[in-house]
Every structure is written in structure tokens, then in C-alpha cells.
Coordinates of C-alpha atoms and ligand atoms in Angstrom, one line a residue:
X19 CA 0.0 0.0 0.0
X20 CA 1.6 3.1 -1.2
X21 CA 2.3 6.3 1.8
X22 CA -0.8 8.5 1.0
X23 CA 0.2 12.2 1.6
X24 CA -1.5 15.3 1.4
X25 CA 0.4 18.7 1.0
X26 CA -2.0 21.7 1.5
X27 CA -1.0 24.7 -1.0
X28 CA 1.0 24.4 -4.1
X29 CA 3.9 27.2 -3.8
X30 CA 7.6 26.2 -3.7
X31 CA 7.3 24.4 -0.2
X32 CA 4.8 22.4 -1.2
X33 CA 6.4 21.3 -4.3
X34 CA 9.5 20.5 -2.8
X35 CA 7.7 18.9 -0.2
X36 CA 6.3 16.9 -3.0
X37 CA 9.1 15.8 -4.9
X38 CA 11.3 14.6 -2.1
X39 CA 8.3 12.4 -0.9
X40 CA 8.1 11.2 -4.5
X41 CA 11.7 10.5 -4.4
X42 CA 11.8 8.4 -1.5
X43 CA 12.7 4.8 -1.8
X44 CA 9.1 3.0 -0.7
X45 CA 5.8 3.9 -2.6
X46 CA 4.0 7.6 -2.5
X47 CA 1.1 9.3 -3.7
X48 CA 0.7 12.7 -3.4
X49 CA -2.5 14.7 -3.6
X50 CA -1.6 18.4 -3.8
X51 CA -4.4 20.4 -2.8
X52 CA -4.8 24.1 -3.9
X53 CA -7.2 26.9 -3.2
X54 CA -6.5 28.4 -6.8
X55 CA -7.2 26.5 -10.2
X56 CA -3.7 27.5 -11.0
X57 CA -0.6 26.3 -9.2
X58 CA 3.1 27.5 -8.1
X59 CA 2.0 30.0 -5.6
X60 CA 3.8 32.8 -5.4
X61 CA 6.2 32.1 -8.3
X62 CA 2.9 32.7 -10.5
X63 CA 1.5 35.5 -8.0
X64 CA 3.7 37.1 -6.2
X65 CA 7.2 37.3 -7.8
X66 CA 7.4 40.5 -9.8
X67 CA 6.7 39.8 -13.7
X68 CA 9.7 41.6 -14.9
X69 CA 11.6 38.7 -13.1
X70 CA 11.2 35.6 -16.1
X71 CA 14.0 34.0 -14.5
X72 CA 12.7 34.0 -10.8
X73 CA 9.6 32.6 -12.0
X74 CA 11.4 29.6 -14.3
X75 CA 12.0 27.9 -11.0
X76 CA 8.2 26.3 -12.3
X77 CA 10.6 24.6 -14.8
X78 CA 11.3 22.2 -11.9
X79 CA 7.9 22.1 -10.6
X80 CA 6.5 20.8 -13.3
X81 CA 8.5 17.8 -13.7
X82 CA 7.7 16.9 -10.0
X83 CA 4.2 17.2 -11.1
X84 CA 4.6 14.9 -14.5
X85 CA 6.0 12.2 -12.2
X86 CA 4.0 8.9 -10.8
X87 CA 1.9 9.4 -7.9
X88 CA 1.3 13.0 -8.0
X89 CA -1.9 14.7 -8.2
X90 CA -3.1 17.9 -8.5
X91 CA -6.9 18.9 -6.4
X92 CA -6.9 22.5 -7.6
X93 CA -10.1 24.7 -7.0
X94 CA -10.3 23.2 -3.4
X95 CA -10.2 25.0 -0.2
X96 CA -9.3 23.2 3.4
X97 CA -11.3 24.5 5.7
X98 CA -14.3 24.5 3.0
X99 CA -14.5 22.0 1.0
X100 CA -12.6 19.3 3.0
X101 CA -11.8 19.9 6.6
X102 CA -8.2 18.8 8.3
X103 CA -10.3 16.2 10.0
X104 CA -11.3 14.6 6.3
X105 CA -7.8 15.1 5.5
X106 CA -6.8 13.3 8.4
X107 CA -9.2 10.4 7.7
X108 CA -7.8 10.0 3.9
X109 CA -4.4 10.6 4.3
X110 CA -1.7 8.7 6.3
X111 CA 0.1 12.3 6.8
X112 CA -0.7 15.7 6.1
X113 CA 1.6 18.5 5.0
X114 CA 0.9 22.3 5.3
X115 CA 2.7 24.7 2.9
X116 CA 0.0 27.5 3.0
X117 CA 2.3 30.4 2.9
X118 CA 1.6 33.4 5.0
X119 CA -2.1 34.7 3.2
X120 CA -2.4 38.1 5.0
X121 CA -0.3 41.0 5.9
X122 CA 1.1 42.7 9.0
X123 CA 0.2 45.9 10.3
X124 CA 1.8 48.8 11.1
X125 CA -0.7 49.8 14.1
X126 CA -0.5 53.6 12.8
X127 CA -3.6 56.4 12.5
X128 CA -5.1 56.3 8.9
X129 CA -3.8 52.9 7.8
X130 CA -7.2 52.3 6.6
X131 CA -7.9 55.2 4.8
X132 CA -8.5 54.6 1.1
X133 CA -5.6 55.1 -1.0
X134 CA -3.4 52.9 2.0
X135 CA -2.8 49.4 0.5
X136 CA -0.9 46.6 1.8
X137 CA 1.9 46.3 -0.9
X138 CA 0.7 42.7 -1.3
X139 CA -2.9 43.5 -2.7
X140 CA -1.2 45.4 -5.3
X141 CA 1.2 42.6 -5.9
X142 CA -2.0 40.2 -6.6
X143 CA -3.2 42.8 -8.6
X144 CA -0.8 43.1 -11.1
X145 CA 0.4 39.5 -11.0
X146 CA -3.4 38.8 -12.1
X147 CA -4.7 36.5 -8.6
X148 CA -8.4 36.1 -9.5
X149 CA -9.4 37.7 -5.8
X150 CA -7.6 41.2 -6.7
X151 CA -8.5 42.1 -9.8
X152 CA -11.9 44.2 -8.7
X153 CA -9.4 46.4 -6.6
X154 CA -9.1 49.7 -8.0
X155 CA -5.6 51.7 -7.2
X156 CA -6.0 55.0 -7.9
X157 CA -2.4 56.0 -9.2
X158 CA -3.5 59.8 -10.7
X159 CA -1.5 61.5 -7.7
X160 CA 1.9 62.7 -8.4
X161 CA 3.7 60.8 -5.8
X162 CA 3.9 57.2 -4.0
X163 CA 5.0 56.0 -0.8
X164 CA 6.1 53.0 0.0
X165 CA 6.5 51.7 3.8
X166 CA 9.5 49.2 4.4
X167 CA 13.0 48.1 3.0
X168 CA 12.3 44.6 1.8
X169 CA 12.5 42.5 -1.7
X170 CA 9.0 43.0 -1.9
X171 CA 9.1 46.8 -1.2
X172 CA 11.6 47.1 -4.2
X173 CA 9.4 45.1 -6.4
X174 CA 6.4 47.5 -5.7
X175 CA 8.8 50.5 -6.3
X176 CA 10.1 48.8 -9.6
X177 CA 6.8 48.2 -11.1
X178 CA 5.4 51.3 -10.3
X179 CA 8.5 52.8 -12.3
X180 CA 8.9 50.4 -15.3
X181 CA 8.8 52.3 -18.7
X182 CA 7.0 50.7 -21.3
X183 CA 9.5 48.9 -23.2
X184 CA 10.5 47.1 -19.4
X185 CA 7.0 46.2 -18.7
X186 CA 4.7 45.6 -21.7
X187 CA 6.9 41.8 -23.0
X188 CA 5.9 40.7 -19.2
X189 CA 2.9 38.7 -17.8
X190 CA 1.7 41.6 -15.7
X191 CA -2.2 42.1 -16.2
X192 CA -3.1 44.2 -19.0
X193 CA -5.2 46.2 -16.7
X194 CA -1.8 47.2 -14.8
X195 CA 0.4 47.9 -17.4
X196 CA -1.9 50.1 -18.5
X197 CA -2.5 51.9 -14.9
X198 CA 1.2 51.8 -15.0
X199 CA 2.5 53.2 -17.8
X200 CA -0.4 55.7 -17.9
X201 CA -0.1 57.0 -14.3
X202 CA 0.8 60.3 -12.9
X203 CA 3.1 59.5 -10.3
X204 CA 6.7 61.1 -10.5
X205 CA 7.9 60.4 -7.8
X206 CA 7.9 57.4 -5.5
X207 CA 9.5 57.5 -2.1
X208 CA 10.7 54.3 0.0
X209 CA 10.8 54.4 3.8
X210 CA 13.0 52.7 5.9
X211 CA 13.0 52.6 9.5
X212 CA 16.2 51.7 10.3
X213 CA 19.6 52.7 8.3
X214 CA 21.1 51.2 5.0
X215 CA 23.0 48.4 6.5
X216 CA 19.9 47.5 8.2
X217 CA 18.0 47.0 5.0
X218 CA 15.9 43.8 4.2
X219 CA 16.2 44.1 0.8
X220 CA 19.5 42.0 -1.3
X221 CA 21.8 44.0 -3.6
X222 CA 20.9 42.7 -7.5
X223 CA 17.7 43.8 -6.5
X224 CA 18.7 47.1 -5.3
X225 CA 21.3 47.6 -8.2
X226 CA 17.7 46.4 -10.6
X227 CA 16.6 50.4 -9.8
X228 CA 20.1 51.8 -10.5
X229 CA 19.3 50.6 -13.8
X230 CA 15.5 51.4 -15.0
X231 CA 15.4 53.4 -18.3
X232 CA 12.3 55.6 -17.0
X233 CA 13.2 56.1 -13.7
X234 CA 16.1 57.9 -11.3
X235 CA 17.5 57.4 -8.4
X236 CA 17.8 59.9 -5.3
X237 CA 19.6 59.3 -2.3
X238 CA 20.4 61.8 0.3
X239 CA 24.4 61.3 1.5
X240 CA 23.3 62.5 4.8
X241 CA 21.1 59.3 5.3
X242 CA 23.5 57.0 4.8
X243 CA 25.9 58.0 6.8
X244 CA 26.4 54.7 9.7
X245 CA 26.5 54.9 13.2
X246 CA 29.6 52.5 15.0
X247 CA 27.8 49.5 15.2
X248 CA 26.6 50.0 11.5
X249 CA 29.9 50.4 10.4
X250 CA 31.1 47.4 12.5
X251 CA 28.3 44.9 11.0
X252 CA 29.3 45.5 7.5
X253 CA 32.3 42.9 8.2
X254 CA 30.6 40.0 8.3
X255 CA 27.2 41.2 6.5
X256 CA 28.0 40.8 3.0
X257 CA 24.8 41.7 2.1
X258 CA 24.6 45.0 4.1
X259 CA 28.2 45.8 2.7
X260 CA 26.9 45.0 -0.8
X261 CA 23.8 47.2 -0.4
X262 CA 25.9 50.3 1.4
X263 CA 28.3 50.4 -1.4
X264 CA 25.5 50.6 -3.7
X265 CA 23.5 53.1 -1.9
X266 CA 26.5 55.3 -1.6
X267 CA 27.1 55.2 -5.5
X268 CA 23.2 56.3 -6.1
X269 CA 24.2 59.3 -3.1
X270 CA 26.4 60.5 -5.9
X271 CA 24.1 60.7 -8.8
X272 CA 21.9 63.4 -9.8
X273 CA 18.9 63.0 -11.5
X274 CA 18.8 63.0 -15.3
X275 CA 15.4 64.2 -15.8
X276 CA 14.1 60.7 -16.5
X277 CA 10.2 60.7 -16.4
X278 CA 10.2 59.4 -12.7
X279 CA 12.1 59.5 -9.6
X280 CA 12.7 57.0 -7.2
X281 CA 13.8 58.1 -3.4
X282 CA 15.1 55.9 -1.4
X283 CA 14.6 57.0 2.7
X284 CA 16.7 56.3 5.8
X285 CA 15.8 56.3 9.6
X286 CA 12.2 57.6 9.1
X287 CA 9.1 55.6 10.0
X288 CA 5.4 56.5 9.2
X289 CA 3.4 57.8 12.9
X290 CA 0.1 58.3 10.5
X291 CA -1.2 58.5 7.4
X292 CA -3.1 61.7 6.6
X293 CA -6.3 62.9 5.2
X294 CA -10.2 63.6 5.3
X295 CA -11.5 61.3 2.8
X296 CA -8.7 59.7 1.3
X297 CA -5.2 59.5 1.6
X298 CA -3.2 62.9 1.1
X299 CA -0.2 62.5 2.7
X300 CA 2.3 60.6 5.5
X301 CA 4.0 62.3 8.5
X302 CA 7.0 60.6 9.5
X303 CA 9.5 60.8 12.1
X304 CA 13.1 60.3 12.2
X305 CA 14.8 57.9 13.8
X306 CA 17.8 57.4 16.2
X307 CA 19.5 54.1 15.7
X308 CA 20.9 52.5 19.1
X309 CA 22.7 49.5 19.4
X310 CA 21.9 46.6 22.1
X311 CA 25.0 44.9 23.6
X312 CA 24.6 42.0 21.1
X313 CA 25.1 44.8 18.9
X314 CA 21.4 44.5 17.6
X315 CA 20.3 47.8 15.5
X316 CA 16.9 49.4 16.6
X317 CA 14.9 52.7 15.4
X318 CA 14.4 55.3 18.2
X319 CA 12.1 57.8 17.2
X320 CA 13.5 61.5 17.4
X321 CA 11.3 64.7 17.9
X322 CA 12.2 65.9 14.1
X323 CA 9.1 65.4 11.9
X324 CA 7.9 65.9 8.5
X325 CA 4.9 65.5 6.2
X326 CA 5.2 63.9 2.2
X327 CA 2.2 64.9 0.3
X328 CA 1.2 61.8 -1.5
X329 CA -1.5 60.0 -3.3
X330 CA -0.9 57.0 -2.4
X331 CA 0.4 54.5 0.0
X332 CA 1.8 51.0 -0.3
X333 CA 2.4 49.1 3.2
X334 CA 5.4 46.7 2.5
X335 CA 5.9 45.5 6.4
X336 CA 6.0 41.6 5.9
X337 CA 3.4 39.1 5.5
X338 CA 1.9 37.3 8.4
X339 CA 0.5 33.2 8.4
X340 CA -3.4 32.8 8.9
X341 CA -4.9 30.2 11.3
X342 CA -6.5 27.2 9.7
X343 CA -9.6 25.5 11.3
X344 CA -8.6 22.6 13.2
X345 CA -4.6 23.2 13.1
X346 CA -2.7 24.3 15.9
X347 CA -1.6 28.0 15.6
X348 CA 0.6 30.5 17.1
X349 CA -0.8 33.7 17.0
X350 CA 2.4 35.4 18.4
X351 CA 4.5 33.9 15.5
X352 CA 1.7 33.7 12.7
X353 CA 2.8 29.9 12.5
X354 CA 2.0 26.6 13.3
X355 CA 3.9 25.4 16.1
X356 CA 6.4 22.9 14.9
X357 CA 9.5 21.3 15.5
X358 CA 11.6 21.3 12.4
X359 CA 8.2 20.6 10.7
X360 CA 6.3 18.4 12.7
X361 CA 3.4 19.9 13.8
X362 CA 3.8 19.9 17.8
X363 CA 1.3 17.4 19.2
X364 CA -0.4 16.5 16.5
X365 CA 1.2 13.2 14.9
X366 CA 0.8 13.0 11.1
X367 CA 0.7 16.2 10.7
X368 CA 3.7 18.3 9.5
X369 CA 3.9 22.0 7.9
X370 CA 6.4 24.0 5.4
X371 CA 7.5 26.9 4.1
X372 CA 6.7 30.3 5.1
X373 CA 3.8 28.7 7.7
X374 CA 6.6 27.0 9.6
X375 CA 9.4 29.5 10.1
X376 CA 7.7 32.9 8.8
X377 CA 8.0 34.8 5.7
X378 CA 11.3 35.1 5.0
X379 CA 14.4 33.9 2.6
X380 CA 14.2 33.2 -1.3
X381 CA 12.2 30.5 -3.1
X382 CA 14.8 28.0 -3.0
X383 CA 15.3 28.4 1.1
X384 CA 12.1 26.3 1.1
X385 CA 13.6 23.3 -0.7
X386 CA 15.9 22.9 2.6
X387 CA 13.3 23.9 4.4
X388 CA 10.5 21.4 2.7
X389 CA 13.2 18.4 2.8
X390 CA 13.8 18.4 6.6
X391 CA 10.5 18.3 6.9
X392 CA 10.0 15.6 4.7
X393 CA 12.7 13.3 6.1
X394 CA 10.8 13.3 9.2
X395 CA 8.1 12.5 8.0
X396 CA 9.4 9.8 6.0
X397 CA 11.5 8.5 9.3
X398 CA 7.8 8.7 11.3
X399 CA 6.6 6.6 8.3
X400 CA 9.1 4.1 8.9
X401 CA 8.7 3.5 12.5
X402 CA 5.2 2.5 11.6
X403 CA 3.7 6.5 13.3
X404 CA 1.5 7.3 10.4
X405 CA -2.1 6.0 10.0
X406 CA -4.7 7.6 8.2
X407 CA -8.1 7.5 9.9
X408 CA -9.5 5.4 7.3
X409 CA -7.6 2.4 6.4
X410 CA -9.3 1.9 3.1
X411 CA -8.9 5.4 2.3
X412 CA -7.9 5.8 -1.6
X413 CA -7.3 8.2 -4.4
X414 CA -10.8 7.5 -5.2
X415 CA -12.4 7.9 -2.3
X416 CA -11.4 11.3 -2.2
X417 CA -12.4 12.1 -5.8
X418 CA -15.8 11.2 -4.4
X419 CA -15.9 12.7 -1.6
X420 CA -15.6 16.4 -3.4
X421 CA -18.0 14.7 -6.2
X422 CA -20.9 14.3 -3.1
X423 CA -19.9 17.8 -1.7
X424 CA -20.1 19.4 -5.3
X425 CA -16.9 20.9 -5.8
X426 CA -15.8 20.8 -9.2
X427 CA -11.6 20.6 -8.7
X428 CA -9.4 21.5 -11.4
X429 CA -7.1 18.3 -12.2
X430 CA -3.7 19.3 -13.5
X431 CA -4.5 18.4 -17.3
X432 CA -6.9 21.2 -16.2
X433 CA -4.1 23.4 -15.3
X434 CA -2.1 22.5 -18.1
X435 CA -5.2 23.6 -20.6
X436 CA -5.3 26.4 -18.6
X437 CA -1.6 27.4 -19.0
X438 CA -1.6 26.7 -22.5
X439 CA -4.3 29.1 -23.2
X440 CA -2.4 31.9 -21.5
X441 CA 0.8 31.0 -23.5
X442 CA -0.9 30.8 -26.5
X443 CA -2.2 33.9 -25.7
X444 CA 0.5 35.7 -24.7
X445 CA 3.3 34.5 -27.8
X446 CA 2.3 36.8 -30.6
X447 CA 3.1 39.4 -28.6
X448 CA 6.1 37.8 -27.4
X449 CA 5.3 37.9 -24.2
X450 CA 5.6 34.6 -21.9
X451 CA 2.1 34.3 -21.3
X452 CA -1.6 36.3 -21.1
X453 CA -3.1 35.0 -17.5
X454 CA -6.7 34.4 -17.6
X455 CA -7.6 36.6 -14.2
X456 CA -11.2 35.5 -13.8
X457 CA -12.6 32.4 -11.8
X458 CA -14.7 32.0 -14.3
X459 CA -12.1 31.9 -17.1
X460 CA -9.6 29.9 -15.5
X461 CA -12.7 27.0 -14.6
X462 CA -13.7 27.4 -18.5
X463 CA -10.2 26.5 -19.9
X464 CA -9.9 24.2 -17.3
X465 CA -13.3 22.3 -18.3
X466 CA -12.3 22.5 -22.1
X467 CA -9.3 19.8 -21.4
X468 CA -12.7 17.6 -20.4
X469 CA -14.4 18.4 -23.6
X470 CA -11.4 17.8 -26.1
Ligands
NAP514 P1 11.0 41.6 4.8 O1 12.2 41.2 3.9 O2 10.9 41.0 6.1 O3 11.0 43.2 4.9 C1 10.1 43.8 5.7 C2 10.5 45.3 5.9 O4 9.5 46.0 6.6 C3 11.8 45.5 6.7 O5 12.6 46.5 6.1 C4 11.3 45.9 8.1 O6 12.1 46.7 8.8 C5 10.1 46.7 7.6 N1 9.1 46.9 8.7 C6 8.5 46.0 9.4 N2 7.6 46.6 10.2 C7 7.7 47.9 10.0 C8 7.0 49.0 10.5 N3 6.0 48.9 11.5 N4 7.3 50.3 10.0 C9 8.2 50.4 9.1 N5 8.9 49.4 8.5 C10 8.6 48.1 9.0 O7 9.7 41.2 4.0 P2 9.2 41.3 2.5 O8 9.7 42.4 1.7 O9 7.7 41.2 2.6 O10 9.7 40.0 1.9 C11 9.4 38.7 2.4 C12 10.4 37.7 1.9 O11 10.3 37.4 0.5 C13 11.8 38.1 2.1 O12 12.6 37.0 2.6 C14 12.3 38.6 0.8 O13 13.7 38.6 0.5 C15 11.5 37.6 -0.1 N6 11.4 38.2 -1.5 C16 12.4 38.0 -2.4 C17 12.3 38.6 -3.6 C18 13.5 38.4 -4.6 O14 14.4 37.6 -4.3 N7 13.6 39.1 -5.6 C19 11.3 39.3 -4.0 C20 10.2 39.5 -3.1 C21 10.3 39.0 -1.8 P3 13.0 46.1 10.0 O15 14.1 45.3 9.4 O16 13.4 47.4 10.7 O17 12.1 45.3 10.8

């Protein structure tokens, strides 16, 4: 009898987490359930669609999806359409790799205002996530602000400056490119709340907006000049000593009266976000950075203040995990509780990815990440740990299961009719793809692999 395993979510974790079960030596079938029609996660909807090589890594995906033993439940939601109990019953283990689905706050006055978007609703936006495309950013104001000094801050900044020879041969939404290109924003300001060797973001990526053909780039010397402990973590921080030395290259240009500017802040954090009906503007405060004994860098706030006029605001503080029914979850964290994947007192159950250590590191962190997991589960496996609630559980019981509860899942020759559409779509224009963006459309081009 083959190891039946679920993995919940379909992003690089739960691939990975896929292919090393299928590559274990003893029998595996993998059902890969998915909320979305579409798989790949964040490699389809969140990396940034000027980055075709970041988003190749589906290359390898889908080779661990054209092997025995693996199939894809797209269209179905845990927690709706099956429960972790059901999943529990039909599986002999279960693996989360749901990401983190929501976003943290920054706790500030006017954060809800309209016009103040977390950074990842415009992300889904533009990458075409059929949830996001009713939003509606209004990008007529002259300037943008962006909150934070991560990968995914940069991205936002990047996109909102592509010129139209950088964005139109990419997958991004029509409707984007077109609020894109055709919007009045001049300048867009990031914030950081800490100095430039305290930045989250990596250096190609910072170096990407050193090179945009529509857009330059301000930095004021002053900000980065580094306080001692600064200075001293740059010796073992390649990263930070990386980003510094590009930061202080861009504190030497002036602008060349490119069509937009990008400025990039230091040691100034947002205390509200202002206006009557709608977003006008942020006040911001600077910061003092102090050092802890460990030599830890924090942001102080200083009595100097200032206001940016702006029409917009993109919150870019970090994503946070989201409690599933029936799963154990720490709040504090925004992840399961697990040790080195196992979920902690739960046996069978195991998580990945950014729901078991946060969201942070690249795509291919989660390959380590999803392995270790894996090996445990495959050494609780082994010492005979694993039992699904229903012995006779099979691959067809749980086809008929969603058949009873009326959810119509999208197999993966259903994805791949999907994806073909959006190539086809997107080639005479030589771009890599068109995405379908609808529900609607992506269950009709699914369904047509059913009537061919
Ligand atoms: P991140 O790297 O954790 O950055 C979050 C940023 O928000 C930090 O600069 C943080 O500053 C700041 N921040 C947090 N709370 C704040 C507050 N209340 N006020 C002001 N600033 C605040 O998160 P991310 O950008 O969402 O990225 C998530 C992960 O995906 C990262 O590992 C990232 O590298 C990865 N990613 C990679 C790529 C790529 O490789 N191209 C693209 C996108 C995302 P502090 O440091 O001071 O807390």
C-alpha cells in the first residue's frame, strides 16, 4: 500500500515537499491540494513579472508534477471543502505549505484610509490573482510611498516605475500595465525605519533600480551615513556591505530628468497617514538608531518630523501566516507550532514553508526547508507513526468525496489547458504568457481539457 500524503498549498514548499516524498525509496502518492485552479504559488503571483527568470523555477515544478503518484486537487479549499479532520481520515500524513495569506500591520492612525494598500494587494493585482482584480488603485497623484526596505518593497517600487519597453513583453495584467505606464506618479518614495546596512532588501535587486530606463535614483548622502555599530556589522554582513556600497554610488548621482524619480529613505518611519476622505499624505519621524549589547540595531524615534504629500500609500511590512480550522496556531509567530516541521502534538501532521518558520528567505530556502520536513516524515513513516483514519482510504475515495460535496476541482491536465491558453495567448506578442484573471475563465479552460 503506497504512503498517502496530502500537502496543502502548491507554492515552492509544497512542491518540494512533493518531490522529495516522491523521491523516497518505498511507494508515494501525493495529492496536492490548492485553493486556486492555477498552481506555483507565489512564483505565479507574487514574484514580480519583470523577473522571467525567478519565475522559471516552475521549470522544476513541473516535472515533479509529471511524475507517478502525484496529483493535483486544484479549485479546493481546506477548511471548506474538505476539513483537516477529512484530511486526516484520507491521508496517512498531512503537510501544510499554505504560505503566509495576509499582511502585517503597522498599528498607525489612517492605515485604513482609502488610497493605504498593503503592498501585497497590489502585488496580486498586477500579477493577475483572481481575488484582486476588482481592486481599484488610484495612481492619478503625483507621488507614492512605500513603507518598508524589503524584496517586496523594491518590487512595488520597480513596477510602479517600469517604462514601457520594461513592462509591456511581461505577464503583468493588461489592466496594470496600462494603470502603470499611464499613471501620474513622479515620484515614488521608500521608507526605511532603520539605516542602509539595516535593510531587508538584497543588492541585485537594489542595483535592478540603479538601472531602470524611465526612472532615477535619489539618495540623500546624509542618510547614509552609519553609526559604529553600523559600520562594524558590515564585516561579516556581505549583504549590508553589498547594499551600502550601492546606496552610496546612487548618493552621488543626480537625476537625469528621467520621467520618474525613485527616493530611497533612511531612519524615518510613518506615525500616521493623513487625510479627510482619502489618503493625502504621511507624517514621518526620524529615527535614532541604538545598538543593544549584542550589537542589535533598533529605530528610536527623534522629535524631528515631516509631512510627504502623497496619493498613495503601499504598506510593504512583511506578510503574516493565517490560522486554519482545526490546526494548531501561534498567534504570536503567525505559525504553526512545529519542531523542524512536525506539527507539535499533532502526529501525522507536518507543515512548510513560510507557515513554519515565517516569511522570510528566497524561493529556494524552502527546498531545505521542505526536505527536513520531509525526512521526518518519512522516518515517522518508517517506525510505523503514520495511520490515516480510514484504512481503506484511496485516491478515489477522495475524488468522491468532493464529487458528493459538489466541488468541481481543477485536475492538473486542467491546469495545463489552462496554461496553455495563456501562453498561446501571450506568444504573438512575445510575451511569456496572457493570465486568464477570472474564476470563471480559468474553470472554462480548465473544463475545455474535459471536452477535447
Ligand atoms: P522583509 O524582507 O521581512 O522586509 C520587511 C521590511 O519591513 C523590513 O525592512 C522591516 O524593517 C520593515 N518593517 C516591518 N515593520 C515595519 C513598521 N512597522 N514600520 C516600518 N517598517 C517596517 O519582508 P518582504 O519584503 O515582505 O519579503 C518577504 C520575503 O520574501 C523576504 O525574505 C524577501 O527577501 C523575499 N522576497 C524575495 C524577492 C526576490 O528575491 N527578488 C522578492 C520579493 C520577496 P525592520 O528590518 O526594521 O524590521
Amino acid at each position: 500500500m503506497p504512503l498517502r500524503v496530502a500537502v496543502v498549498g502548491s507554492g515552492p514548499a509544497g512542491f518540494y515537499a512533493a518531490g522529495h516524498l516522491l523521491d523516497a525509496d518505498v511507494p508515494v502518492e501525493v495529492d496536492m491540494i490548492e485553493r486556486l485552479p492555477t498552481p506555483w504559488g507565489l512564483v505565479r503571483l507574487g514574484v514580480a513579472p519583470d523577473h522571467p527568470k525567478i519565475k522559471a523555477v516552475s521549470k522544476a515544478f513541473e516535472r515533479i508534477a509529471a511524475r507517478p503518484g502525484f496529483r493535483f486537487l486544484g479549485g479546493v479549499e481546506v477548511g471548506r471543502d474538505l476539513t483537516h479532520d477529512d484530511l486526516a481520515q484520507l491521508y496517512d500524513a498531512v503537510v501544510y505549505a499554505v504560505g503566509a495569506q495576509t499582511d502585517r500591520r503597522m498599528g498607525i492612525p489612517g492605515e485604513d484610509l482609502p488610497g493605504s494598500w498593503a503592498a501585497t494587494e497590489f502585488v496580486a493585482w498586477y500579477n493577475g490573482h483572481p481575488d484582486y482584480q476588482e481592486l481599484e488603485f488610484d495612481l492619478s497623484g503625483e507621488r507614492a510611498v512605500i513603507v518598508g526596505a524589503g524584496n517586496v518593497a523594491l518590487d512595488v517600487v520597480r513596477m510602479l516605475a517600469l517604462a514601457p519597453d520594461e513592462i509591456r513583453p511581461t505577464d503583468t495584467t493588461d489592466e496594470a500595465i496600462e494603470a502603470i505606464l499611464g499613471s501620474g506618479i513622479e515620484e515614488i518614495v521608500l521608507l526605511a525605519r532603520r539605516g542602509p546596512a539595516q535593510a531587508a532588501f538584497t543588492t541585485p535587486e537594489l542595483k535592478e533600480l540603479g538601472e531602470l530606463a524611465g526612472a532615477d535614483v535619489i539618495v540623500d548622502p546624509a542618510e547614509l551615513e552609519l553609526d559604529a555599530a553600523s559600520e562594524a556589522s558590515l564585516e561579516h554582513d556581505t549583504n549590508a556591505r553589498r547594499n551600502v556600497e550601492v546606496l552610496r554610488e546612487y548618493g552621488t548621482r543626480s537625476p537625469s530628468g528621467k520621467r520618474r524619480r525613485i527616493r530611497l529613505r533612511f531612519c524615518v518611519a510613518p506615525v500616521a497617514i493623513l487625510g479627510e476622505e482619502r489618503v493625502e499624505g504621511i507624517e514621518i519621524v526620524r529615527n535614532r538608531l541604538v545598538a543593544d549589547d549584542a550589537g542589535r540595531v533598533s529605530a528610536e524615534p527623534t522629535d524631528a518630523r515631516e509631512t510627504i504629500p502623497c496619493g498613495i500609500v503601499f504598506r510593504s511590512v512583511g506578510y503574516l501566516g493565517v490560522e486554519l480550522p482545526g490546526v494548531p496556531f501561534d498567534a504570536r509567530r503567525a505559525t504553526i507550532p512545529n519542531e523542524d516541521g512536525r506539527v507539535t502534538g499533532v502526529p501525522g501532521v507536518y507543515c512548510a514553508g513560510w507557515i513554519k518558520r515565517g516569511p522570510s528567505g528566497v524561493i529556494g530556502t524552502n527546498k531545505k526547508d521542505a526536505t527536513e520536513t520531509i525526512d521526518l516524515l518519512l522516518e515517522d513513516a518508517r517506525d510505523g507513526k503514520l495511520q490515516r483514519g480510514d484504512p481503506s482510504a484511496t485516491a478515489e475515495t477522495v475524488e468522491q468525496l468532493l464529487v458528493d460535496r459538489g466541488v468541481e476541482h481543477v485536475t492538473y491536465s486542467g491546469w495545463e489547458a489552462i496554461d496553455a491558453e495563456e501562453r498561446g495567448r501571450g506568444e504573438p506578442h512575445g510575451r511569456p504568457r496572457v493570465k486568464l484573471v477570472t474564476w470563471d475563465e480559468l474553470r472554462a479552460a480548465a473544463r475545455s481539457i474535459a471536452a477535447t
